[in-house]
JSON list of C-alpha atoms in Angstrom, two decimals:
[
{"chain": "A", "resi": 296, "resn": "UNK", "atom": "CA", "xyz": [408.03, -23.45, 67.33]},
{"chain": "A", "resi": 297, "resn": "UNK", "atom": "CA", "xyz": [405.90, -26.10, 66.63]},
{"chain": "A", "resi": 298, "resn": "UNK", "atom": "CA", "xyz": [405.55, -26.15, 62.76]},
{"chain": "A", "resi": 299, "resn": "UNK", "atom": "CA", "xyz": [402.13, -26.81, 60.91]},
{"chain": "A", "resi": 300, "resn": "UNK", "atom": "CA", "xyz": [402.00, -30.41, 60.32]},
{"chain": "A", "resi": 301, "resn": "UNK", "atom": "CA", "xyz": [398.88, -30.85, 56.83]},
{"chain": "A", "resi": 302, "resn": "UNK", "atom": "CA", "xyz": [396.93, -34.46, 57.43]},
{"chain": "A", "resi": 303, "resn": "UNK", "atom": "CA", "xyz": [395.70, -35.57, 54.25]},
{"chain": "A", "resi": 304, "resn": "UNK", "atom": "CA", "xyz": [391.98, -35.99, 55.01]},
{"chain": "A", "resi": 305, "resn": "UNK", "atom": "CA", "xyz": [391.91, -39.96, 53.52]},
{"chain": "A", "resi": 306, "resn": "UNK", "atom": "CA", "xyz": [394.24, -41.16, 55.80]},
{"chain": "A", "resi": 307, "resn": "UNK", "atom": "CA", "xyz": [393.28, -39.72, 59.83]},
{"chain": "A", "resi": 308, "resn": "UNK", "atom": "CA", "xyz": [393.79, -42.41, 62.22]},
{"chain": "A", "resi": 309, "resn": "UNK", "atom": "CA", "xyz": [392.61, -42.12, 65.69]},
{"chain": "A", "resi": 310, "resn": "UNK", "atom": "CA", "xyz": [393.37, -44.21, 68.56]},
{"chain": "A", "resi": 311, "resn": "UNK", "atom": "CA", "xyz": [391.13, -46.67, 70.25]},
{"chain": "A", "resi": 312, "resn": "UNK", "atom": "CA", "xyz": [390.20, -43.54, 72.96]},
{"chain": "A", "resi": 313, "resn": "UNK", "atom": "CA", "xyz": [388.74, -41.47, 70.64]},
{"chain": "A", "resi": 314, "resn": "UNK", "atom": "CA", "xyz": [385.67, -43.47, 69.34]},
{"chain": "A", "resi": 315, "resn": "UNK", "atom": "CA", "xyz": [383.55, -40.15, 69.86]},
{"chain": "A", "resi": 316, "resn": "UNK", "atom": "CA", "xyz": [385.73, -38.14, 67.14]},
{"chain": "A", "resi": 317, "resn": "UNK", "atom": "CA", "xyz": [386.51, -41.23, 65.31]},
{"chain": "A", "resi": 318, "resn": "UNK", "atom": "CA", "xyz": [382.54, -41.23, 64.36]},
{"chain": "A", "resi": 319, "resn": "UNK", "atom": "CA", "xyz": [382.22, -38.28, 63.51]},
{"chain": "A", "resi": 320, "resn": "UNK", "atom": "CA", "xyz": [385.15, -37.84, 61.05]},
{"chain": "A", "resi": 321, "resn": "UNK", "atom": "CA", "xyz": [384.28, -41.25, 59.01]},
{"chain": "A", "resi": 322, "resn": "UNK", "atom": "CA", "xyz": [381.19, -39.34, 58.62]},
{"chain": "A", "resi": 323, "resn": "UNK", "atom": "CA", "xyz": [382.03, -36.98, 56.42]},
{"chain": "A", "resi": 324, "resn": "UNK", "atom": "CA", "xyz": [381.84, -37.53, 52.69]},
{"chain": "A", "resi": 325, "resn": "UNK", "atom": "CA", "xyz": [385.56, -36.15, 52.10]},
{"chain": "A", "resi": 326, "resn": "UNK", "atom": "CA", "xyz": [384.98, -35.94, 48.74]},
{"chain": "A", "resi": 327, "resn": "UNK", "atom": "CA", "xyz": [382.40, -33.51, 49.09]},
{"chain": "A", "resi": 328, "resn": "UNK", "atom": "CA", "xyz": [385.33, -30.87, 50.97]},
{"chain": "A", "resi": 329, "resn": "UNK", "atom": "CA", "xyz": [387.44, -31.10, 47.65]},
{"chain": "A", "resi": 330, "resn": "UNK", "atom": "CA", "xyz": [389.40, -33.91, 49.33]},
{"chain": "A", "resi": 331, "resn": "UNK", "atom": "CA", "xyz": [391.25, -30.66, 50.77]},
{"chain": "A", "resi": 332, "resn": "UNK", "atom": "CA", "xyz": [393.88, -31.28, 53.31]},
{"chain": "A", "resi": 333, "resn": "UNK", "atom": "CA", "xyz": [394.03, -30.37, 57.10]},
{"chain": "A", "resi": 334, "resn": "UNK", "atom": "CA", "xyz": [396.20, -29.87, 59.32]},
{"chain": "A", "resi": 335, "resn": "UNK", "atom": "CA", "xyz": [395.96, -30.68, 63.34]},
{"chain": "A", "resi": 336, "resn": "UNK", "atom": "CA", "xyz": [394.64, -28.53, 65.51]},
{"chain": "A", "resi": 337, "resn": "UNK", "atom": "CA", "xyz": [397.22, -25.94, 68.14]},
{"chain": "A", "resi": 338, "resn": "UNK", "atom": "CA", "xyz": [395.52, -26.35, 71.56]},
{"chain": "A", "resi": 339, "resn": "UNK", "atom": "CA", "xyz": [396.59, -23.44, 73.73]},
{"chain": "A", "resi": 340, "resn": "UNK", "atom": "CA", "xyz": [397.27, -24.96, 77.24]},
{"chain": "A", "resi": 341, "resn": "UNK", "atom": "CA", "xyz": [399.74, -21.93, 78.74]},
{"chain": "A", "resi": 342, "resn": "UNK", "atom": "CA", "xyz": [403.45, -23.50, 78.89]},
{"chain": "A", "resi": 343, "resn": "UNK", "atom": "CA", "xyz": [402.68, -26.83, 77.39]},
{"chain": "A", "resi": 344, "resn": "UNK", "atom": "CA", "xyz": [400.63, -24.96, 74.08]},
{"chain": "A", "resi": 345, "resn": "UNK", "atom": "CA", "xyz": [400.75, -28.28, 71.22]},
{"chain": "A", "resi": 346, "resn": "UNK", "atom": "CA", "xyz": [399.44, -29.49, 68.19]},
{"chain": "A", "resi": 347, "resn": "UNK", "atom": "CA", "xyz": [396.37, -32.44, 69.03]},
{"chain": "A", "resi": 348, "resn": "UNK", "atom": "CA", "xyz": [396.66, -35.72, 68.41]},
{"chain": "A", "resi": 349, "resn": "UNK", "atom": "CA", "xyz": [393.52, -36.23, 67.49]},
{"chain": "A", "resi": 350, "resn": "UNK", "atom": "CA", "xyz": [391.82, -32.93, 66.38]},
{"chain": "A", "resi": 351, "resn": "UNK", "atom": "CA", "xyz": [392.26, -31.59, 62.89]},
{"chain": "A", "resi": 352, "resn": "UNK", "atom": "CA", "xyz": [391.17, -27.58, 61.06]},
{"chain": "A", "resi": 353, "resn": "UNK", "atom": "CA", "xyz": [391.10, -26.85, 57.81]},
{"chain": "A", "resi": 354, "resn": "UNK", "atom": "CA", "xyz": [393.91, -25.07, 56.21]},
{"chain": "A", "resi": 355, "resn": "UNK", "atom": "CA", "xyz": [392.94, -21.16, 55.80]},
{"chain": "A", "resi": 356, "resn": "UNK", "atom": "CA", "xyz": [395.31, -20.08, 52.90]},
{"chain": "A", "resi": 357, "resn": "UNK", "atom": "CA", "xyz": [397.92, -21.65, 54.00]},
{"chain": "A", "resi": 358, "resn": "UNK", "atom": "CA", "xyz": [397.67, -20.27, 57.42]},
{"chain": "A", "resi": 359, "resn": "UNK", "atom": "CA", "xyz": [398.59, -22.29, 60.52]},
{"chain": "A", "resi": 360, "resn": "UNK", "atom": "CA", "xyz": [396.16, -22.68, 62.91]},
{"chain": "A", "resi": 361, "resn": "UNK", "atom": "CA", "xyz": [398.06, -21.77, 65.86]},
{"chain": "A", "resi": 362, "resn": "UNK", "atom": "CA", "xyz": [398.17, -17.72, 63.74]},
{"chain": "A", "resi": 363, "resn": "UNK", "atom": "CA", "xyz": [394.54, -17.73, 62.84]},
{"chain": "A", "resi": 364, "resn": "UNK", "atom": "CA", "xyz": [392.70, -14.54, 65.11]},
{"chain": "A", "resi": 365, "resn": "UNK", "atom": "CA", "xyz": [390.32, -12.04, 64.36]},
{"chain": "A", "resi": 366, "resn": "UNK", "atom": "CA", "xyz": [392.30, -10.94, 61.69]},
{"chain": "A", "resi": 367, "resn": "UNK", "atom": "CA", "xyz": [391.62, -13.51, 59.44]},
{"chain": "A", "resi": 368, "resn": "UNK", "atom": "CA", "xyz": [387.65, -13.57, 59.46]},
{"chain": "A", "resi": 369, "resn": "UNK", "atom": "CA", "xyz": [387.55, -11.96, 55.61]},
{"chain": "A", "resi": 370, "resn": "UNK", "atom": "CA", "xyz": [389.76, -15.46, 54.55]},
{"chain": "A", "resi": 371, "resn": "UNK", "atom": "CA", "xyz": [387.83, -17.74, 56.81]},
{"chain": "A", "resi": 372, "resn": "UNK", "atom": "CA", "xyz": [384.54, -16.43, 55.33]},
{"chain": "A", "resi": 373, "resn": "UNK", "atom": "CA", "xyz": [385.87, -17.39, 51.72]},
{"chain": "A", "resi": 374, "resn": "UNK", "atom": "CA", "xyz": [387.19, -20.23, 52.57]},
{"chain": "A", "resi": 375, "resn": "UNK", "atom": "CA", "xyz": [383.67, -21.47, 53.80]},
{"chain": "A", "resi": 376, "resn": "UNK", "atom": "CA", "xyz": [381.76, -19.39, 51.69]},
{"chain": "A", "resi": 377, "resn": "UNK", "atom": "CA", "xyz": [383.85, -21.63, 48.33]},
{"chain": "A", "resi": 378, "resn": "UNK", "atom": "CA", "xyz": [384.24, -24.74, 50.43]},
{"chain": "A", "resi": 379, "resn": "UNK", "atom": "CA", "xyz": [380.15, -25.05, 51.02]},
{"chain": "A", "resi": 380, "resn": "UNK", "atom": "CA", "xyz": [379.32, -23.95, 48.03]},
{"chain": "A", "resi": 381, "resn": "UNK", "atom": "CA", "xyz": [377.19, -20.97, 49.92]},
{"chain": "A", "resi": 382, "resn": "UNK", "atom": "CA", "xyz": [374.68, -18.33, 48.82]},
{"chain": "A", "resi": 383, "resn": "UNK", "atom": "CA", "xyz": [374.68, -14.21, 49.73]},
{"chain": "A", "resi": 384, "resn": "UNK", "atom": "CA", "xyz": [378.04, -14.19, 51.17]},
{"chain": "A", "resi": 385, "resn": "UNK", "atom": "CA", "xyz": [378.11, -11.00, 52.38]},
{"chain": "A", "resi": 386, "resn": "UNK", "atom": "CA", "xyz": [374.61, -12.27, 55.30]},
{"chain": "A", "resi": 387, "resn": "UNK", "atom": "CA", "xyz": [377.73, -15.30, 56.21]},
{"chain": "A", "resi": 388, "resn": "UNK", "atom": "CA", "xyz": [380.16, -12.92, 56.96]},
{"chain": "A", "resi": 389, "resn": "UNK", "atom": "CA", "xyz": [378.47, -10.64, 59.05]},
{"chain": "A", "resi": 390, "resn": "UNK", "atom": "CA", "xyz": [377.13, -13.77, 60.61]},
{"chain": "A", "resi": 391, "resn": "UNK", "atom": "CA", "xyz": [380.52, -15.13, 61.04]},
{"chain": "A", "resi": 392, "resn": "UNK", "atom": "CA", "xyz": [381.98, -11.97, 62.10]},
{"chain": "A", "resi": 393, "resn": "UNK", "atom": "CA", "xyz": [378.79, -11.82, 65.05]},
{"chain": "A", "resi": 394, "resn": "UNK", "atom": "CA", "xyz": [380.15, -15.62, 65.56]},
{"chain": "A", "resi": 395, "resn": "UNK", "atom": "CA", "xyz": [383.35, -14.97, 66.20]},
{"chain": "A", "resi": 396, "resn": "UNK", "atom": "CA", "xyz": [383.08, -11.50, 67.90]},
{"chain": "A", "resi": 397, "resn": "UNK", "atom": "CA", "xyz": [383.05, -12.37, 71.47]},
{"chain": "A", "resi": 398, "resn": "UNK", "atom": "CA", "xyz": [386.68, -12.15, 73.24]},
{"chain": "A", "resi": 399, "resn": "UNK", "atom": "CA", "xyz": [387.09, -15.68, 73.01]},
{"chain": "A", "resi": 400, "resn": "UNK", "atom": "CA", "xyz": [390.32, -17.50, 70.35]},
{"chain": "A", "resi": 401, "resn": "UNK", "atom": "CA", "xyz": [386.22, -18.82, 68.35]},
{"chain": "A", "resi": 402, "resn": "UNK", "atom": "CA", "xyz": [387.99, -17.38, 65.15]},
{"chain": "A", "resi": 403, "resn": "UNK", "atom": "CA", "xyz": [390.57, -19.83, 65.76]},
{"chain": "A", "resi": 404, "resn": "UNK", "atom": "CA", "xyz": [388.66, -22.75, 66.83]},
{"chain": "A", "resi": 405, "resn": "UNK", "atom": "CA", "xyz": [385.98, -21.97, 63.78]},
{"chain": "A", "resi": 406, "resn": "UNK", "atom": "CA", "xyz": [387.93, -23.97, 62.13]},
{"chain": "A", "resi": 407, "resn": "UNK", "atom": "CA", "xyz": [388.37, -27.07, 63.48]},
{"chain": "A", "resi": 408, "resn": "UNK", "atom": "CA", "xyz": [386.28, -29.43, 61.62]},
{"chain": "A", "resi": 409, "resn": "UNK", "atom": "CA", "xyz": [384.12, -30.75, 64.30]},
{"chain": "A", "resi": 410, "resn": "UNK", "atom": "CA", "xyz": [383.90, -27.46, 66.00]},
{"chain": "A", "resi": 411, "resn": "UNK", "atom": "CA", "xyz": [380.09, -26.87, 67.38]},
{"chain": "A", "resi": 412, "resn": "UNK", "atom": "CA", "xyz": [380.56, -23.00, 66.22]},
{"chain": "A", "resi": 413, "resn": "UNK", "atom": "CA", "xyz": [381.00, -24.44, 62.68]},
{"chain": "A", "resi": 414, "resn": "UNK", "atom": "CA", "xyz": [377.76, -26.41, 63.28]},
{"chain": "A", "resi": 415, "resn": "UNK", "atom": "CA", "xyz": [376.04, -23.96, 64.84]},
{"chain": "A", "resi": 416, "resn": "UNK", "atom": "CA", "xyz": [376.87, -21.24, 62.63]},
{"chain": "A", "resi": 417, "resn": "UNK", "atom": "CA", "xyz": [376.43, -23.63, 59.53]},
{"chain": "A", "resi": 418, "resn": "UNK", "atom": "CA", "xyz": [372.78, -24.17, 60.42]},
{"chain": "A", "resi": 419, "resn": "UNK", "atom": "CA", "xyz": [371.20, -21.20, 61.63]},
{"chain": "A", "resi": 420, "resn": "UNK", "atom": "CA", "xyz": [372.61, -19.77, 57.98]},
{"chain": "A", "resi": 421, "resn": "UNK", "atom": "CA", "xyz": [371.09, -22.35, 55.96]},
{"chain": "A", "resi": 422, "resn": "UNK", "atom": "CA", "xyz": [368.55, -23.20, 58.33]},
{"chain": "A", "resi": 423, "resn": "UNK", "atom": "CA", "xyz": [367.11, -19.48, 56.72]},
{"chain": "A", "resi": 424, "resn": "UNK", "atom": "CA", "xyz": [367.68, -20.75, 52.79]},
{"chain": "A", "resi": 425, "resn": "UNK", "atom": "CA", "xyz": [366.20, -24.16, 53.90]},
{"chain": "A", "resi": 426, "resn": "UNK", "atom": "CA", "xyz": [362.63, -22.93, 55.00]},
{"chain": "A", "resi": 427, "resn": "UNK", "atom": "CA", "xyz": [361.60, -20.92, 51.63]}
]
């Protein structure tokens, strides 16, 4: 079984074929993430499951990305609440549970730094507060 590989966020390097992803990662203000270490993302591809070479996930309570599941939603919610300085933590937990309630592997996928599900969750959660 592959070991969790921890990566320093400021030292991410990309192959030239991943220019779009590189642009996304380059725009992050890593200092606002308290220089949070990242791990390579676990991709499930049947027998070919492996850690990605160019996708990174947040480390939630030192749990390897490949082991994250719905049972870790409370850990994930608390991690994002602290990481993004979110208020109304109970509301955020409810929204995270709704976002990860399907039959897919969303609890694990939402910890990916460039997750579209995470972006949508934060956008709709924060939009409520921006209207005030």
